[in-house]
Coordinates of C-alpha atoms in Angstrom, one line a residue:
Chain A
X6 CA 43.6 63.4 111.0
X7 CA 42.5 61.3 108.2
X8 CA 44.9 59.6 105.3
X9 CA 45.0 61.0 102.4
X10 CA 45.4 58.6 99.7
X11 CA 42.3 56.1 98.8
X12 CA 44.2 53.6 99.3
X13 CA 42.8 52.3 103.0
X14 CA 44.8 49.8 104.5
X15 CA 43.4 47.0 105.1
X16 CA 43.4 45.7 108.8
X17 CA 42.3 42.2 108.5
X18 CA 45.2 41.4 105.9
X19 CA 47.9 43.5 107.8
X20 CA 46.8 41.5 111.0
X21 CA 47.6 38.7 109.9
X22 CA 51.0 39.7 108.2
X23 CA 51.5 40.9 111.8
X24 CA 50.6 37.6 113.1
X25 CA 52.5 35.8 110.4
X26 CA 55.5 37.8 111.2
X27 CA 55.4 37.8 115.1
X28 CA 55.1 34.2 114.7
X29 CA 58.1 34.0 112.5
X30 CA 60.4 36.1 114.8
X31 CA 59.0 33.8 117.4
X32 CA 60.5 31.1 115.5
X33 CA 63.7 32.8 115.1
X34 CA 64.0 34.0 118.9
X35 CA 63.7 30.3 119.6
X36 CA 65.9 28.8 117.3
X37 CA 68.6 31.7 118.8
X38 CA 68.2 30.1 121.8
X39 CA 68.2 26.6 122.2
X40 CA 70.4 26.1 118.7
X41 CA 68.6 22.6 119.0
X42 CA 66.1 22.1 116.1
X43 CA 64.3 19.8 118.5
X44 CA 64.1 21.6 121.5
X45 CA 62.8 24.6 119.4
X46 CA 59.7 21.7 118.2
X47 CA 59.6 21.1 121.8
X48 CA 59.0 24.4 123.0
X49 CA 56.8 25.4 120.3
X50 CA 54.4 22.6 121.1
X51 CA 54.8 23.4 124.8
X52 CA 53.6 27.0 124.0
X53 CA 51.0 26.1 121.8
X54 CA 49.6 23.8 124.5
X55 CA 49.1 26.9 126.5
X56 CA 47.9 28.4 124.5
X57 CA 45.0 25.8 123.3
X58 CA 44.1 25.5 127.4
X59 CA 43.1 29.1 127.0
X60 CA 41.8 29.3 123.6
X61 CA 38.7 26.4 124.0
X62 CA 37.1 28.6 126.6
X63 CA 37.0 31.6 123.7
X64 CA 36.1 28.6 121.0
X65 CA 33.2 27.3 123.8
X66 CA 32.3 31.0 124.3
X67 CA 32.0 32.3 120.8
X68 CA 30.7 28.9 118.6
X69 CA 28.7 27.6 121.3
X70 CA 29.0 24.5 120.6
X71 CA 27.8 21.3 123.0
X72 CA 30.0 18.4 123.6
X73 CA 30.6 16.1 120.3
X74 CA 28.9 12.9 119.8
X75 CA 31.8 11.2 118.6
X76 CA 35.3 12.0 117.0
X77 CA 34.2 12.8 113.4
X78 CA 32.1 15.7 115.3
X79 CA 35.1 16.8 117.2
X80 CA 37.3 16.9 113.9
X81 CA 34.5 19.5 112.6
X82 CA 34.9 21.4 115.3
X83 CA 38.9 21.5 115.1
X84 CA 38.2 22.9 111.4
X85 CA 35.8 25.1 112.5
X86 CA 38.0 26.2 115.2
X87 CA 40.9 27.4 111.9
X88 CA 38.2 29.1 110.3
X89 CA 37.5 30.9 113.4
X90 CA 41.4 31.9 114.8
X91 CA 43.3 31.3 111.4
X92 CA 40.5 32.2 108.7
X93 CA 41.4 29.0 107.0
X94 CA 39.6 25.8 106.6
X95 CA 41.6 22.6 106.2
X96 CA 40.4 19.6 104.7
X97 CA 39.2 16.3 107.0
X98 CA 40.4 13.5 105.2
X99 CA 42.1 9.9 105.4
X100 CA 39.9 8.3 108.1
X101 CA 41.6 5.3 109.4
X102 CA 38.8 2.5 109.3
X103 CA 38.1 2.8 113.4
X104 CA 37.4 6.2 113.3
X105 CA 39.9 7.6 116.1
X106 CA 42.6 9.2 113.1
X107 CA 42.1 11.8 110.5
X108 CA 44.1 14.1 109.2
X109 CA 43.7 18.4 108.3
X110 CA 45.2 19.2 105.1
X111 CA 46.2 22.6 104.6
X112 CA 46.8 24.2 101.4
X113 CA 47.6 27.6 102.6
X114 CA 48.4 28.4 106.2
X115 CA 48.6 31.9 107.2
X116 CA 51.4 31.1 109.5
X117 CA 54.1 29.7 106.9
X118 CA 53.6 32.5 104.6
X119 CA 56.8 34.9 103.4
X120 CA 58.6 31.5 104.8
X121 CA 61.2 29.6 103.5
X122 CA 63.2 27.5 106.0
X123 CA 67.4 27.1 105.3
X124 CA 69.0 24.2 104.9
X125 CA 70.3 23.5 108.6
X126 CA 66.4 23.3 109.8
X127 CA 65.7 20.2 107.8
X128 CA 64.2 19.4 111.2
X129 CA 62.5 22.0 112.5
X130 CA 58.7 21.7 112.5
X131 CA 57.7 24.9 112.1
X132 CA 54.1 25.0 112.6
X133 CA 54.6 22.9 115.8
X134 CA 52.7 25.4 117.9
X135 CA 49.6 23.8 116.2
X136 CA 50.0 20.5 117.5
X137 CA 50.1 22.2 120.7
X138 CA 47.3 24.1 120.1
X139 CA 45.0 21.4 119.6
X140 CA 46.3 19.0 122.4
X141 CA 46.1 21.4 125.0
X142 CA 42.1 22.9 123.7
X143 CA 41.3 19.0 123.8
X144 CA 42.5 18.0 126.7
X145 CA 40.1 20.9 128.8
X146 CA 37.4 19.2 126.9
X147 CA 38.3 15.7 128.4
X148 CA 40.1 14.8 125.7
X149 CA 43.8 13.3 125.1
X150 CA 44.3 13.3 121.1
X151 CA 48.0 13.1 119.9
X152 CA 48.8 15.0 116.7
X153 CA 52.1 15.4 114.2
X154 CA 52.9 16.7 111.1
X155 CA 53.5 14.0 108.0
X156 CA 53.4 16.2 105.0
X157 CA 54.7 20.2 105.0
X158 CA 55.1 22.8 102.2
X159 CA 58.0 24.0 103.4
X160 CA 59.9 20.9 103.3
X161 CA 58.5 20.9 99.6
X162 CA 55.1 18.1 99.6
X163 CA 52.2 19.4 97.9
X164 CA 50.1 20.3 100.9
X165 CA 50.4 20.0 104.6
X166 CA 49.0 17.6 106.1
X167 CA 48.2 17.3 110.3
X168 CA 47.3 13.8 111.8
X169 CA 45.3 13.7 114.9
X170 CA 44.5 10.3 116.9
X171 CA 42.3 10.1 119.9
X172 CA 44.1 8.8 122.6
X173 CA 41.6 8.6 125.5
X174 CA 38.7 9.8 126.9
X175 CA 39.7 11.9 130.8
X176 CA 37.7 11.0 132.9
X177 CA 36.7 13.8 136.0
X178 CA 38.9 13.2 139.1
X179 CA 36.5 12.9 142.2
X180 CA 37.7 14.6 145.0
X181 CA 38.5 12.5 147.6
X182 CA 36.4 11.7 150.4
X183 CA 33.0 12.7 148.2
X184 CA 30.9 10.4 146.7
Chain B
X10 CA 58.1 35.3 138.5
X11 CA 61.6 36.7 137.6
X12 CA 61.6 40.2 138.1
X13 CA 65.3 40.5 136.8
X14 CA 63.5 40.8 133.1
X15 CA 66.1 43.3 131.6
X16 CA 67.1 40.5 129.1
X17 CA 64.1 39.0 128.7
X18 CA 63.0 42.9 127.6
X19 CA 65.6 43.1 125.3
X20 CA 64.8 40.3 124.0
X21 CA 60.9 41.1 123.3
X22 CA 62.2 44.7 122.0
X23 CA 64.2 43.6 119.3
X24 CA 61.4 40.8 118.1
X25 CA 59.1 44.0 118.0
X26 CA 62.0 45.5 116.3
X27 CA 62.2 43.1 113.2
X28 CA 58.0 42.7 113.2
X29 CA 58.1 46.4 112.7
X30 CA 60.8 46.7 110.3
X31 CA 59.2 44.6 108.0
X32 CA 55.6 45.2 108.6
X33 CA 55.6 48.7 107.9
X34 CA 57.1 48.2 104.6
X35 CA 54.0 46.3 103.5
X36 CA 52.0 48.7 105.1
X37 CA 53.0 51.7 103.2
X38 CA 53.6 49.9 99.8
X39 CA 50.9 52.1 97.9
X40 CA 51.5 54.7 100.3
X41 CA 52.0 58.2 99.4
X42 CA 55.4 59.3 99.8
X43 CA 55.9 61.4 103.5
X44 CA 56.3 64.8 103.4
X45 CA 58.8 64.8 106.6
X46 CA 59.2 63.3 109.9
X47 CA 55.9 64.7 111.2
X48 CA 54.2 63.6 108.4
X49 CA 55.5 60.3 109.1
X50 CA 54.2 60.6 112.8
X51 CA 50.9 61.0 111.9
X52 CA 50.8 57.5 110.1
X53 CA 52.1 56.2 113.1
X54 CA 49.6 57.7 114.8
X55 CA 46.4 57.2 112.8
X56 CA 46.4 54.2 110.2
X57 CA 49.8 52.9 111.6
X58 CA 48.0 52.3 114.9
X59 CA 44.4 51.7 114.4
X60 CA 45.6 48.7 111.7
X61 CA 47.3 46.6 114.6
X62 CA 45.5 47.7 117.2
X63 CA 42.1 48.8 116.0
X64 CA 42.3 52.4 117.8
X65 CA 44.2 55.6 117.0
X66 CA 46.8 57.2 119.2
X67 CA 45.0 59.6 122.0
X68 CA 47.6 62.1 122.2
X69 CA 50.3 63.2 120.0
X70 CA 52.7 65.8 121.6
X71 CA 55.9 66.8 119.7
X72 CA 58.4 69.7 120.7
X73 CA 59.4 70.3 117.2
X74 CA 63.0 69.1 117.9
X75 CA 62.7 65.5 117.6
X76 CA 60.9 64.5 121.0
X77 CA 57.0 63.2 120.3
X78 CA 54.9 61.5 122.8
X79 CA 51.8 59.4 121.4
X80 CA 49.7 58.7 124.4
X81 CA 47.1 55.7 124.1
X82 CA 44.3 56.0 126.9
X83 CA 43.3 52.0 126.0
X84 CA 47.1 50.4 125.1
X85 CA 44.7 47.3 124.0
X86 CA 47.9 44.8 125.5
X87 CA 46.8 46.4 128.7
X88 CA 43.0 46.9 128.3
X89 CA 42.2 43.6 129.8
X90 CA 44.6 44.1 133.8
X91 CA 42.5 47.2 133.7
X92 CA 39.9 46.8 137.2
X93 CA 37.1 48.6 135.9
X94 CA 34.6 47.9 138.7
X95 CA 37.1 49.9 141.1
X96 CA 37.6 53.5 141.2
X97 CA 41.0 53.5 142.9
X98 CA 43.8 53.6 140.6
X99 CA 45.0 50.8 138.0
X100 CA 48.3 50.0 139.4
X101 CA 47.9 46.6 140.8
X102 CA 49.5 44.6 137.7
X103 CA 52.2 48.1 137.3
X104 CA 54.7 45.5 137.9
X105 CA 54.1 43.2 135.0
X106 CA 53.5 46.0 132.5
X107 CA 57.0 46.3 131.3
X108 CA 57.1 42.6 129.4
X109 CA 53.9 43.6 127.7
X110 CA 54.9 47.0 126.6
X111 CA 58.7 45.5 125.4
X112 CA 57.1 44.6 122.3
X113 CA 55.6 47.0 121.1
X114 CA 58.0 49.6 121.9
X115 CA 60.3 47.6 119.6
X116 CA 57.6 47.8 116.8
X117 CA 57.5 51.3 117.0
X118 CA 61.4 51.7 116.4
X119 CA 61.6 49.2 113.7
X120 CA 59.0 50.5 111.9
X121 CA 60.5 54.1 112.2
X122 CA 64.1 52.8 111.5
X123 CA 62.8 51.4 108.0
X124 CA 60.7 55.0 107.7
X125 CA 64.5 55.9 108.1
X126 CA 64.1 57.8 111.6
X127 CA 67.1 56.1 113.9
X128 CA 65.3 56.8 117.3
X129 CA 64.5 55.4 120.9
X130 CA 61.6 54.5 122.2
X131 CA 60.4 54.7 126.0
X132 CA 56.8 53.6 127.0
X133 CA 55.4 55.4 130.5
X134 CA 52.6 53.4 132.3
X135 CA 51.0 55.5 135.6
X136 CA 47.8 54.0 135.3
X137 CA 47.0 50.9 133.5
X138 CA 45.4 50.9 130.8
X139 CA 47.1 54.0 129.6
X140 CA 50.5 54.0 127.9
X141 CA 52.6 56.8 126.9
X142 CA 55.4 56.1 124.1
X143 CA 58.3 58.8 123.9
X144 CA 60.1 58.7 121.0
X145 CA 63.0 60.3 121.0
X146 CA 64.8 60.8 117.4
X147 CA 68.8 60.7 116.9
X148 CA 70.3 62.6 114.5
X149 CA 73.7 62.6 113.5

């Protein structure tokens, strides 16, 4: 059985239309039902949390990559980490002057596109899985980072843009009664 | 766990449902028009399949009246509950199958509905990771 046009499909582009589109109908399922715009952010970022717990040990595996030296090293890795799950690479820019916030612009994000959100989700956060993402792959690294949206296409600014501040460092509980 | 999942499967069946609807459409966009249902099948079973999951269908079984079953002998949802140092059989995650199956099932019979077959789709799991999908088309 083979096709029989030359036209081959091709699988990287269609996986990520089916990614864009499971995503989307994700989205949808959600907003069915809760009917709250900000329990759907909620959940979203709760779901993308597990997901980043999981994903850092396929990051670790596949990159890697040692522990970073200091925050700008970790925001490399977060890009690199994009370029690796989402085949895009934001930009790192907008440092604030101590060094612990930066932010990821995005020009094009695989998961907003064939999206347009209506007028009754003025507050939905669509990407919010992202900001899960990232705080949950952090935090198995020792890490607590906060993150948010401040700029997004689909609410009509130029690019998106993700902020990320680094919270604290975890420290390793000791078990009791060892030393 | 809840085990009382028959909403929750409903649920994950008719996400699959819209996916498929409107993947397949982009799939086939420079496709050669089918030549009938079979015809249409046979994507399913070859590019259809091996573009979202990167394997084509095992098995295709058809009686000729509107019954086919595609079997998959590596469903790749299931590949990784498969025990593969064991010899015994695969059924110690049966239970759990069904929510990972829902979706795709629901894939299938978008996809088909916007292919304009109106049909319904059953998935059979006796040993993980192997998955049979019956489809079963309506006609009025």
């Amino acid at each position: 059985m083979s096709s029989r046009t030359g036209a081959r499909l091709d699988t990287k582009k269609i996986n990520s239309e089916l990614f864009t589109l499971t995503y989307g109908t994700l989205v949808a399922q959600l907003l069915k039902d809760y009917e709250n715009v900000e329990d759907v952010n909620k959940q979203l970022e709760r779901m993308g949390y597990n997901m980043g717990v999981r994903l850092i040990e396929d990051f670790l595996a596949r990159t890697g990559s040692g522990r970073c030296y200091d925050f700008r090293d970790t925001a490399e890795k977060i890009q690199s980490g994009f370029k690796l799950f989402l085949g895009i690479t934001p930009t790192i820019t907008n440092w604030s002057a101590t060094g612990d916030e930066f932010s990821l612009c995005f020009e094009s994000n695989p998961l907003t596109e064939f999206v347009e959100l209506p007028d009754n989700c003025l507050h939905l956060k669509y990407c919010n899985v992202l900001t899960g993402v990232l705080r949950g792959a952090c935090e198995m690294v020792q890490m607590e980072i906060a993150s948010w949206f401040v700029q997004d296409q689909l609410k009509n600014d130029n690019i998106t843009e993700l902020r990320v501040k680094f919270i604290k460092r975890l420290e390793d509980a000791i078990p009791a009664g060892e030393d | 766990m809840n085990y009382d999942t028959e909403e929750n499967l409903s649920e994950l069946e008719w996400m699959g449902y819209e996916v498929g609807y409107r993947i397949v459409e982009r799939l086939t966009r420079e496709w050669v028009r089918f030549k009938d249902e079979l015809d249409m099948i046979k994507f399913i079973c070859t590019d259809y399949w091996s573009s979202l999951y990167h394997k084509q269908i095992d098995n295709l079984k058809t009686n000729h009246h509107g019954t086919y079953v595609l079997q998959d002998n590596e469903f790749r949802l299931l590949k990784h509950l498969a025990n593969h140092n064991s010899n015994n059989n695969n059924k110690q995650y049966l239970r759990e199958c069904p929510l990972l199956i829902a979706f795709t099932c629901g894939l299938l019979r978008g996809s088909l509905s916007n292919l304009g077959i109106v049909s319904i789709i059953k998935a059979e799991i006796t040993l993980i990771p192997t998955c049979k999908f019956h489809v079963e088309v309506l006609r009025v």
